[in-house]
Amino acid sequence: MPEKTPAPVRKAVIPVAGLGTRFLPATKATPKEMLPVVDKPAIQYVVEEAVAAGLSDVLMVTGRNKRPLEDHFDRVDGLESALKDKGDDAKLAAVQYASDLADIHYVRQGDPLGLGHAVLKGHQHVGHEPFAVLLGDDLIDESNPVLPRMIEVQERTGGCVVALMEVPHDTINLYGCAAVEQTGEDGVVRITGLVEKPDPADAPSNLAIIGRYVLAPEIFDVLRSTPPGRGNEIQLTDALETLAADPQSAGVYGVVLEGDRYDTGDKISYLKAVVQLAGRREDLAEELHTWLREYVAALDAPQVGGDAAR
Ligand code: UTP
């Protein structure tokens, strides 16, 4: 890997302007990133992940429903004074925590013309420095974060870095897929090509691209000249493919995620996130697990005239 003088990664861009059609009608008036996972909206986990990786300057690229997002990360006087009056210190602290978490900025995407277009909207705020992109509907298990290693690889190489996840071969057609070569470093690969949603028979690997990127600022110029691709949207994957194929660029690398990841824009993955994250909570785990065991036992039991699992 070529060594470069490191420019520190300081800023995170979180695109939250997608239409969320897979979750309609819940997402008709609310961004999907505001759907609750246990008792926090998905977006709060993502901002917490950015802050934990040292990125407390956050730009959200918002769409038509930006109000609930802004409100969530803002102070709410009436609510705070009501909790103060009731002496509910724990809830007051939880409410204030969200508004003190990060230095959050907002820019409008306008028309949702694709993830690449949303990232391009961050150019003015980011300037000419490397930055992270975290998809606001992708949750990554906090006990096994991938972002710190991605930042380290970006700062060392000056290239672009994507998070990869091994998936069963017959499901690779649901993801962007990376063709890779080894770097000699455990868990880090060099990306030689990217294929969007390939037929499993033609897939170059079982490594899927997931919603974390650490990008060199060169990506902005490439995005600007990237034509609309799949779904008539400007695809970040297409711009990364251009950089991967360009011998003059500092390259595109992949860091393979070890832990769990949930796509909260997908119904089944969302349900898994709620159950698994609640199961890790001291205040909820015991009761939830007891009920889950009973529920699964009832599902497995022979059904005698009606609904066994309630
Ligand atoms: P998705 O690919 O999940 O698309 O976006 P979507 O439109 O939001 O959802 P579905 O498929 O219709 O259900 C991945 C991420 O990129 C953001 C989304 O908000 C999400 O965090 N995004 C996507 C934008 O910000 N702008 C876009 O134009 C597209």
mmCIF file of C-alpha atoms and ligand atoms in Angstrom:
data_model
loop_
_atom_site.group_PDB
_atom_site.id
_atom_site.type_symbol
_atom_site.label_atom_id
_atom_site.label_comp_id
_atom_site.label_asym_id
_atom_site.label_seq_id
_atom_site.Cartn_x
_atom_site.Cartn_y
_atom_site.Cartn_z
ATOM 1 C CA MET A 1 0.000 0.000 0.000
ATOM 2 C CA PRO A 2 1.420 3.454 -0.867
ATOM 3 C CA GLU A 3 2.206 5.637 2.150
ATOM 4 C CA LYS A 4 0.925 9.235 2.167
ATOM 5 C CA THR A 5 1.176 12.183 4.526
ATOM 6 C CA PRO A 6 -1.993 11.685 6.564
ATOM 7 C CA ALA A 7 -4.733 14.304 6.548
ATOM 8 C CA PRO A 8 -6.961 13.579 9.527
ATOM 9 C CA VAL A 9 -10.558 12.500 8.998
ATOM 10 C CA ARG A 10 -12.673 14.911 11.067
ATOM 11 C CA LYS A 11 -16.106 15.067 9.494
ATOM 12 C CA ALA A 12 -18.978 12.662 8.937
ATOM 13 C CA VAL A 13 -21.665 12.966 6.274
ATOM 14 C CA ILE A 14 -24.906 11.108 6.963
ATOM 15 C CA PRO A 15 -27.333 10.937 4.029
ATOM 16 C CA VAL A 16 -30.918 10.710 5.258
ATOM 17 C CA ALA A 17 -32.820 11.943 2.223
ATOM 18 C CA GLY A 18 -33.910 8.631 0.691
ATOM 19 C CA LEU A 19 -37.587 7.948 0.102
ATOM 20 C CA GLY A 20 -37.680 4.822 2.273
ATOM 21 C CA THR A 21 -40.220 3.129 0.011
ATOM 22 C CA ARG A 22 -39.546 -0.323 1.518
ATOM 23 C CA PHE A 23 -41.041 0.893 4.799
ATOM 24 C CA LEU A 24 -44.156 2.658 3.565
ATOM 25 C CA PRO A 25 -46.560 3.730 4.934
ATOM 26 C CA ALA A 26 -44.501 4.245 8.149
ATOM 27 C CA THR A 27 -42.129 6.479 6.192
ATOM 28 C CA LYS A 28 -44.790 8.573 4.486
ATOM 29 C CA ALA A 29 -44.307 11.549 6.825
ATOM 30 C CA THR A 30 -41.267 10.409 8.840
ATOM 31 C CA PRO A 31 -37.762 9.631 7.579
ATOM 32 C CA LYS A 32 -36.952 5.922 7.973
ATOM 33 C CA GLU A 33 -33.888 6.951 9.999
ATOM 34 C CA MET A 34 -36.303 8.119 12.721
ATOM 35 C CA LEU A 35 -37.882 4.676 13.175
ATOM 36 C CA PRO A 36 -37.261 3.618 16.792
ATOM 37 C CA VAL A 37 -34.872 0.765 17.517
ATOM 38 C CA VAL A 38 -35.853 -0.087 21.107
ATOM 39 C CA ASP A 39 -36.105 3.473 22.490
ATOM 40 C CA LYS A 40 -33.835 5.521 20.235
ATOM 41 C CA PRO A 41 -34.289 6.401 16.578
ATOM 42 C CA ALA A 42 -31.909 4.525 14.264
ATOM 43 C CA ILE A 43 -30.138 7.760 13.384
ATOM 44 C CA GLN A 44 -29.015 8.290 16.991
ATOM 45 C CA TYR A 45 -27.050 5.015 16.958
ATOM 46 C CA VAL A 46 -25.354 6.177 13.759
ATOM 47 C CA VAL A 47 -24.422 9.595 15.173
ATOM 48 C CA GLU A 48 -23.138 7.881 18.344
ATOM 49 C CA GLU A 49 -20.955 5.624 16.172
ATOM 50 C CA ALA A 50 -19.482 8.632 14.340
ATOM 51 C CA VAL A 51 -18.774 10.434 17.622
ATOM 52 C CA ALA A 52 -17.191 7.291 19.135
ATOM 53 C CA ALA A 53 -14.811 7.254 16.140
ATOM 54 C CA GLY A 54 -13.830 10.872 16.863
ATOM 55 C CA LEU A 55 -16.089 12.498 14.251
ATOM 56 C CA SER A 56 -18.225 14.986 16.127
ATOM 57 C CA ASP A 57 -18.680 17.309 13.129
ATOM 58 C CA VAL A 58 -21.688 15.748 11.409
ATOM 59 C CA LEU A 59 -23.456 16.882 8.255
ATOM 60 C CA MET A 60 -26.872 15.396 7.584
ATOM 61 C CA VAL A 61 -28.088 15.466 4.000
ATOM 62 C CA THR A 62 -31.821 15.724 4.464
ATOM 63 C CA GLY A 63 -34.909 15.502 2.304
ATOM 64 C CA ARG A 64 -38.500 16.630 2.491
ATOM 65 C CA ASN A 65 -39.068 15.274 6.047
ATOM 66 C CA LYS A 66 -36.117 16.853 7.812
ATOM 67 C CA ARG A 67 -38.102 18.380 10.688
ATOM 68 C CA PRO A 68 -38.267 15.289 12.989
ATOM 69 C CA LEU A 69 -34.496 14.785 12.582
ATOM 70 C CA GLU A 70 -33.691 18.377 13.467
ATOM 71 C CA ASP A 71 -36.072 18.280 16.416
ATOM 72 C CA HIS A 72 -34.554 15.071 17.756
ATOM 73 C CA PHE A 73 -31.074 16.580 17.959
ATOM 74 C CA ASP A 74 -32.296 19.951 19.244
ATOM 75 C CA ARG A 75 -33.308 21.111 22.730
ATOM 76 C CA VAL A 76 -37.017 20.872 23.532
ATOM 77 C CA ASP A 77 -37.753 23.399 26.292
ATOM 78 C CA GLY A 78 -41.302 22.314 27.213
ATOM 79 C CA LEU A 79 -40.345 18.647 27.457
ATOM 80 C CA GLU A 80 -37.190 19.328 29.469
ATOM 81 C CA SER A 81 -38.983 21.547 32.006
ATOM 82 C CA ALA A 82 -41.812 18.991 32.370
ATOM 83 C CA LEU A 83 -39.267 16.240 33.124
ATOM 84 C CA LYS A 84 -37.425 18.569 35.534
ATOM 85 C CA ASP A 85 -40.685 19.355 37.361
ATOM 86 C CA LYS A 86 -41.438 15.633 37.665
ATOM 87 C CA GLY A 87 -37.911 14.998 38.963
ATOM 88 C CA ASP A 88 -37.360 12.411 36.194
ATOM 89 C CA ASP A 89 -33.593 12.894 35.962
ATOM 90 C CA ALA A 90 -32.898 9.756 33.923
ATOM 91 C CA LYS A 91 -35.268 10.728 31.101
ATOM 92 C CA LEU A 92 -34.095 14.341 31.233
ATOM 93 C CA ALA A 93 -30.495 13.179 30.812
ATOM 94 C CA ALA A 94 -31.499 10.913 27.886
ATOM 95 C CA VAL A 95 -33.294 13.791 26.154
ATOM 96 C CA GLN A 96 -30.420 16.224 26.691
ATOM 97 C CA TYR A 97 -27.815 13.633 25.634
ATOM 98 C CA ALA A 98 -29.177 13.558 22.070
ATOM 99 C CA SER A 99 -28.936 17.328 21.708
ATOM 100 C CA ASP A 100 -25.408 17.542 23.138
ATOM 101 C CA LEU A 101 -24.051 14.562 21.199
ATOM 102 C CA ALA A 102 -22.433 16.233 18.194
ATOM 103 C CA ASP A 103 -22.058 19.425 16.222
ATOM 104 C CA ILE A 104 -24.763 18.707 13.658
ATOM 105 C CA HIS A 105 -25.234 20.622 10.405
ATOM 106 C CA TYR A 106 -27.895 20.158 7.744
ATOM 107 C CA VAL A 107 -28.024 20.543 3.996
ATOM 108 C CA ARG A 108 -30.942 19.748 1.716
ATOM 109 C CA GLN A 109 -30.483 17.287 -1.112
ATOM 110 C CA GLY A 110 -33.370 18.662 -3.145
ATOM 111 C CA ASP A 111 -34.455 15.832 -5.404
ATOM 112 C CA PRO A 112 -33.313 12.408 -4.117
ATOM 113 C CA LEU A 113 -31.179 11.609 -7.157
ATOM 114 C CA GLY A 114 -29.168 8.865 -5.458
ATOM 115 C CA LEU A 115 -26.578 8.278 -2.764
ATOM 116 C CA GLY A 116 -23.771 9.718 -4.928
ATOM 117 C CA HIS A 117 -25.782 12.899 -5.417
ATOM 118 C CA ALA A 118 -26.445 13.118 -1.644
ATOM 119 C CA VAL A 119 -22.701 12.797 -0.904
ATOM 120 C CA LEU A 120 -21.932 15.509 -3.476
ATOM 121 C CA LYS A 121 -24.195 17.858 -1.521
ATOM 122 C CA GLY A 122 -21.678 17.591 1.326
ATOM 123 C CA HIS A 123 -18.805 19.073 -0.700
ATOM 124 C CA GLN A 124 -19.117 22.644 0.517
ATOM 125 C CA HIS A 125 -19.206 21.614 4.184
ATOM 126 C CA VAL A 126 -16.452 18.985 3.897
ATOM 127 C CA GLY A 127 -14.045 21.026 1.752
ATOM 128 C CA HIS A 128 -10.832 19.392 0.506
ATOM 129 C CA GLU A 129 -10.283 16.805 3.202
ATOM 130 C CA PRO A 130 -11.060 13.133 3.705
ATOM 131 C CA PHE A 131 -14.391 12.369 5.368
ATOM 132 C CA ALA A 132 -16.603 9.520 6.463
ATOM 133 C CA VAL A 133 -20.031 8.636 5.083
ATOM 134 C CA LEU A 134 -22.392 6.691 7.317
ATOM 135 C CA LEU A 135 -25.743 5.593 5.929
ATOM 136 C CA GLY A 136 -28.401 6.677 8.386
ATOM 137 C CA ASP A 137 -30.344 3.415 8.145
ATOM 138 C CA ASP A 138 -27.382 1.043 8.618
ATOM 139 C CA LEU A 139 -26.661 0.024 12.224
ATOM 140 C CA ILE A 140 -23.362 -1.565 13.200
ATOM 141 C CA ASP A 141 -22.912 -3.382 16.482
ATOM 142 C CA GLU A 142 -21.073 -0.939 18.755
ATOM 143 C CA SER A 143 -19.029 -3.716 20.373
ATOM 144 C CA ASN A 144 -17.351 -4.424 17.009
ATOM 145 C CA PRO A 145 -16.972 -1.093 15.197
ATOM 146 C CA VAL A 146 -15.412 -0.903 11.734
ATOM 147 C CA LEU A 147 -15.047 2.864 11.333
ATOM 148 C CA PRO A 148 -11.823 3.379 13.394
ATOM 149 C CA ARG A 149 -9.941 0.827 11.263
ATOM 150 C CA MET A 150 -11.336 2.352 8.052
ATOM 151 C CA ILE A 151 -10.158 5.802 9.139
ATOM 152 C CA GLU A 152 -6.719 4.415 9.914
ATOM 153 C CA VAL A 153 -6.475 2.781 6.444
ATOM 154 C CA GLN A 154 -7.646 5.986 4.722
ATOM 155 C CA GLU A 155 -5.130 8.136 6.595
ATOM 156 C CA ARG A 156 -2.346 5.695 5.732
ATOM 157 C CA THR A 157 -3.139 5.263 2.025
ATOM 158 C CA GLY A 158 -4.887 8.500 1.024
ATOM 159 C CA GLY A 159 -7.380 6.350 -0.898
ATOM 160 C CA CYS A 160 -11.060 5.575 -0.421
ATOM 161 C CA VAL A 161 -12.178 2.861 1.982
ATOM 162 C CA VAL A 162 -15.467 0.949 2.048
ATOM 163 C CA ALA A 163 -16.828 -1.432 4.666
ATOM 164 C CA LEU A 164 -17.391 -4.972 3.425
ATOM 165 C CA MET A 165 -19.366 -7.813 4.932
ATOM 166 C CA GLU A 166 -19.199 -11.499 4.046
ATOM 167 C CA VAL A 167 -22.663 -12.685 3.013
ATOM 168 C CA PRO A 168 -23.966 -16.109 1.934
ATOM 169 C CA HIS A 169 -23.052 -16.514 -1.729
ATOM 170 C CA ASP A 170 -26.664 -16.938 -2.853
ATOM 171 C CA THR A 171 -27.632 -13.534 -1.362
ATOM 172 C CA ILE A 172 -24.898 -11.450 -3.026
ATOM 173 C CA ASN A 173 -27.429 -10.377 -5.682
ATOM 174 C CA LEU A 174 -28.979 -8.111 -3.011
ATOM 175 C CA TYR A 175 -25.807 -6.026 -2.579
ATOM 176 C CA GLY A 176 -23.014 -4.195 -4.298
ATOM 177 C CA CYS A 177 -20.206 -6.749 -4.590
ATOM 178 C CA ALA A 178 -16.436 -6.156 -4.534
ATOM 179 C CA ALA A 179 -13.770 -7.862 -6.618
ATOM 180 C CA VAL A 180 -10.708 -7.844 -4.367
ATOM 181 C CA GLU A 181 -7.064 -8.752 -4.023
ATOM 182 C CA GLN A 182 -5.269 -9.370 -0.740
ATOM 183 C CA THR A 183 -3.050 -6.672 0.794
ATOM 184 C CA GLY A 184 -1.226 -8.958 3.202
ATOM 185 C CA GLU A 185 -2.972 -7.177 6.065
ATOM 186 C CA ASP A 186 -5.607 -9.181 7.919
ATOM 187 C CA GLY A 187 -9.152 -7.902 7.226
ATOM 188 C CA VAL A 188 -8.010 -5.286 4.664
ATOM 189 C CA VAL A 189 -8.323 -5.877 0.905
ATOM 190 C CA ARG A 190 -7.674 -3.822 -2.196
ATOM 191 C CA ILE A 191 -10.730 -3.396 -4.374
ATOM 192 C CA THR A 192 -10.156 -3.991 -8.070
ATOM 193 C CA GLY A 193 -13.769 -3.676 -9.211
ATOM 194 C CA LEU A 194 -17.332 -3.256 -7.997
ATOM 195 C CA VAL A 195 -20.456 -4.897 -9.408
ATOM 196 C CA GLU A 196 -23.930 -3.821 -8.371
ATOM 197 C CA LYS A 197 -26.275 -6.706 -7.415
ATOM 198 C CA PRO A 198 -24.555 -9.441 -9.479
ATOM 199 C CA ASP A 199 -26.060 -12.808 -10.277
ATOM 200 C CA PRO A 200 -24.414 -15.189 -7.743
ATOM 201 C CA ALA A 201 -22.984 -17.207 -10.647
ATOM 202 C CA ASP A 202 -21.090 -14.129 -11.908
ATOM 203 C CA ALA A 203 -20.195 -12.576 -8.518
ATOM 204 C CA PRO A 204 -16.450 -12.003 -8.088
ATOM 205 C CA SER A 205 -16.669 -12.609 -4.294
ATOM 206 C CA ASN A 206 -19.132 -12.921 -1.427
ATOM 207 C CA LEU A 207 -18.029 -9.533 -0.038
ATOM 208 C CA ALA A 208 -20.923 -7.063 0.049
ATOM 209 C CA ILE A 209 -20.576 -3.294 0.385
ATOM 210 C CA ILE A 210 -22.330 -1.944 3.482
ATOM 211 C CA GLY A 211 -23.143 1.590 4.577
ATOM 212 C CA ARG A 212 -19.803 2.925 5.834
ATOM 213 C CA TYR A 213 -17.254 4.736 3.671
ATOM 214 C CA VAL A 214 -14.184 6.845 4.365
ATOM 215 C CA LEU A 215 -13.538 8.862 1.243
ATOM 216 C CA ALA A 216 -10.742 10.951 -0.190
ATOM 217 C CA PRO A 217 -11.925 14.401 -1.379
ATOM 218 C CA GLU A 218 -11.136 13.372 -5.001
ATOM 219 C CA ILE A 219 -14.468 11.546 -4.889
ATOM 220 C CA PHE A 220 -16.313 14.855 -5.368
ATOM 221 C CA ASP A 221 -14.808 15.490 -8.831
ATOM 222 C CA VAL A 222 -15.528 11.911 -9.849
ATOM 223 C CA LEU A 223 -19.119 12.125 -8.604
ATOM 224 C CA ARG A 224 -19.659 15.324 -10.546
ATOM 225 C CA SER A 225 -18.868 13.529 -13.789
ATOM 226 C CA THR A 226 -20.641 10.267 -12.902
ATOM 227 C CA PRO A 227 -23.774 9.818 -15.010
ATOM 228 C CA PRO A 228 -26.960 8.359 -13.500
ATOM 229 C CA GLY A 229 -26.659 4.586 -13.246
ATOM 230 C CA ARG A 230 -28.904 1.894 -11.774
ATOM 231 C CA GLY A 231 -32.403 3.198 -11.001
ATOM 232 C CA ASN A 232 -31.460 6.365 -12.894
ATOM 233 C CA GLU A 233 -29.665 7.516 -9.706
ATOM 234 C CA ILE A 234 -26.132 8.841 -9.293
ATOM 235 C CA GLN A 235 -24.476 5.907 -7.565
ATOM 236 C CA LEU A 236 -21.559 6.261 -5.123
ATOM 237 C CA THR A 237 -20.568 2.723 -6.135
ATOM 238 C CA ASP A 238 -20.079 3.862 -9.756
ATOM 239 C CA ALA A 239 -17.760 6.689 -8.655
ATOM 240 C CA LEU A 240 -15.754 4.266 -6.488
ATOM 241 C CA GLU A 241 -15.544 1.860 -9.432
ATOM 242 C CA THR A 242 -14.021 4.691 -11.514
ATOM 243 C CA LEU A 243 -11.405 5.354 -8.811
ATOM 244 C CA ALA A 244 -10.650 1.631 -8.409
ATOM 245 C CA ALA A 245 -9.945 1.392 -12.153
ATOM 246 C CA ASP A 246 -7.770 4.544 -12.260
ATOM 247 C CA PRO A 247 -4.053 3.732 -11.818
ATOM 248 C CA GLN A 248 -3.408 7.424 -10.975
ATOM 249 C CA SER A 249 -5.731 7.310 -7.940
ATOM 250 C CA ALA A 250 -4.628 6.289 -4.451
ATOM 251 C CA GLY A 251 -6.863 3.236 -4.745
ATOM 252 C CA VAL A 252 -9.978 1.847 -3.104
ATOM 253 C CA TYR A 253 -9.659 -0.438 -0.093
ATOM 254 C CA GLY A 254 -12.102 -2.568 1.839
ATOM 255 C CA VAL A 255 -12.196 -3.331 5.560
ATOM 256 C CA VAL A 256 -14.154 -6.460 6.409
ATOM 257 C CA LEU A 257 -16.697 -6.074 9.213
ATOM 258 C CA GLU A 258 -16.466 -8.674 11.967
ATOM 259 C CA GLY A 259 -19.600 -7.836 13.969
ATOM 260 C CA ASP A 260 -23.350 -7.568 13.372
ATOM 261 C CA ARG A 261 -24.954 -5.096 11.000
ATOM 262 C CA TYR A 262 -28.629 -4.282 10.416
ATOM 263 C CA ASP A 263 -30.318 -2.517 7.508
ATOM 264 C CA THR A 264 -33.158 -0.789 9.339
ATOM 265 C CA GLY A 265 -34.711 0.212 6.011
ATOM 266 C CA ASP A 266 -35.514 -3.477 5.450
ATOM 267 C CA LYS A 267 -38.389 -4.888 7.508
ATOM 268 C CA ILE A 268 -36.860 -8.202 8.564
ATOM 269 C CA SER A 269 -33.453 -6.685 9.338
ATOM 270 C CA TYR A 270 -35.213 -3.924 11.305
ATOM 271 C CA LEU A 271 -37.105 -6.491 13.421
ATOM 272 C CA LYS A 272 -33.862 -8.381 14.103
ATOM 273 C CA ALA A 273 -32.204 -5.128 15.202
ATOM 274 C CA VAL A 274 -34.978 -4.360 17.670
ATOM 275 C CA VAL A 275 -34.952 -7.864 19.198
ATOM 276 C CA GLN A 276 -31.166 -8.263 19.347
ATOM 277 C CA LEU A 277 -30.395 -4.791 20.669
ATOM 278 C CA ALA A 278 -33.182 -5.044 23.270
ATOM 279 C CA GLY A 279 -31.732 -8.429 24.265
ATOM 280 C CA ARG A 280 -28.448 -6.717 25.135
ATOM 281 C CA ARG A 281 -30.119 -4.218 27.449
ATOM 282 C CA GLU A 282 -29.938 -4.903 31.178
ATOM 283 C CA ASP A 283 -33.370 -3.380 31.768
ATOM 284 C CA LEU A 284 -35.082 -5.465 29.074
ATOM 285 C CA ALA A 285 -33.111 -8.647 28.391
ATOM 286 C CA GLU A 286 -34.521 -10.962 31.046
ATOM 287 C CA GLU A 287 -38.202 -10.282 30.386
ATOM 288 C CA LEU A 288 -37.735 -10.241 26.606
ATOM 289 C CA HIS A 289 -35.815 -13.533 26.553
ATOM 290 C CA THR A 290 -38.370 -15.243 28.782
ATOM 291 C CA TRP A 291 -41.152 -14.179 26.433
ATOM 292 C CA LEU A 292 -39.126 -15.090 23.318
ATOM 293 C CA ARG A 293 -38.542 -18.633 24.625
ATOM 294 C CA GLU A 294 -42.264 -19.075 25.285
ATOM 295 C CA TYR A 295 -43.116 -17.593 21.920
ATOM 296 C CA VAL A 296 -40.744 -19.858 19.988
ATOM 297 C CA ALA A 297 -41.902 -22.924 21.953
ATOM 298 C CA ALA A 298 -45.491 -22.081 21.040
ATOM 299 C CA LEU A 299 -44.501 -21.620 17.379
ATOM 300 C CA ASP A 300 -42.870 -25.060 17.397
ATOM 301 C CA ALA A 301 -45.769 -26.746 19.197
ATOM 302 C CA PRO A 302 -48.406 -28.527 17.116
ATOM 303 C CA GLN A 303 -51.266 -26.085 16.491
ATOM 304 C CA VAL A 304 -54.575 -27.208 18.010
ATOM 305 C CA GLY A 305 -57.381 -25.092 16.593
ATOM 306 C CA GLY A 306 -55.978 -21.606 16.333
ATOM 307 C CA ASP A 307 -53.160 -19.253 17.102
ATOM 308 C CA ALA A 308 -50.647 -20.919 19.415
ATOM 309 C CA ALA A 309 -48.216 -18.041 19.790
ATOM 310 C CA ARG A 310 -49.730 -14.869 21.222
HETATM 311 P P1 UTP B 1 -31.502 3.326 0.079
HETATM 312 O O1 UTP B 1 -30.764 2.641 -0.989
HETATM 313 O O2 UTP B 1 -31.915 2.494 1.250
HETATM 314 O O3 UTP B 1 -32.756 4.047 -0.604
HETATM 315 O O4 UTP B 1 -30.609 4.519 0.605
HETATM 316 P P2 UTP B 1 -34.035 4.720 0.013
HETATM 317 O O5 UTP B 1 -34.674 5.467 -1.091
HETATM 318 O O6 UTP B 1 -33.699 5.540 1.221
HETATM 319 O O7 UTP B 1 -34.950 3.514 0.542
HETATM 320 P P3 UTP B 1 -35.921 2.514 -0.229
HETATM 321 O O8 UTP B 1 -35.036 1.562 -0.977
HETATM 322 O O9 UTP B 1 -36.822 3.338 -1.109
HETATM 323 O O10 UTP B 1 -36.686 1.827 0.870
HETATM 324 C C1 UTP B 1 -29.455 4.319 1.393
HETATM 325 C C2 UTP B 1 -29.158 5.578 2.201
HETATM 326 O O11 UTP B 1 -28.921 6.677 1.332
HETATM 327 C C3 UTP B 1 -29.812 7.739 1.596
HETATM 328 C C4 UTP B 1 -30.982 7.101 2.344
HETATM 329 O O12 UTP B 1 -31.612 8.029 3.201
HETATM 330 C C5 UTP B 1 -30.293 5.985 3.101
HETATM 331 O O13 UTP B 1 -29.727 6.449 4.329
HETATM 332 N N1 UTP B 1 -30.196 8.366 0.313
HETATM 333 C C6 UTP B 1 -30.545 7.592 -0.758
HETATM 334 C C7 UTP B 1 -30.191 9.726 0.203
HETATM 335 O O14 UTP B 1 -29.879 10.455 1.178
HETATM 336 N N2 UTP B 1 -30.527 10.295 -0.987
HETATM 337 C C8 UTP B 1 -30.878 9.561 -2.075
HETATM 338 O O15 UTP B 1 -31.170 10.157 -3.136
HETATM 339 C C9 UTP B 1 -30.893 8.168 -1.947
#
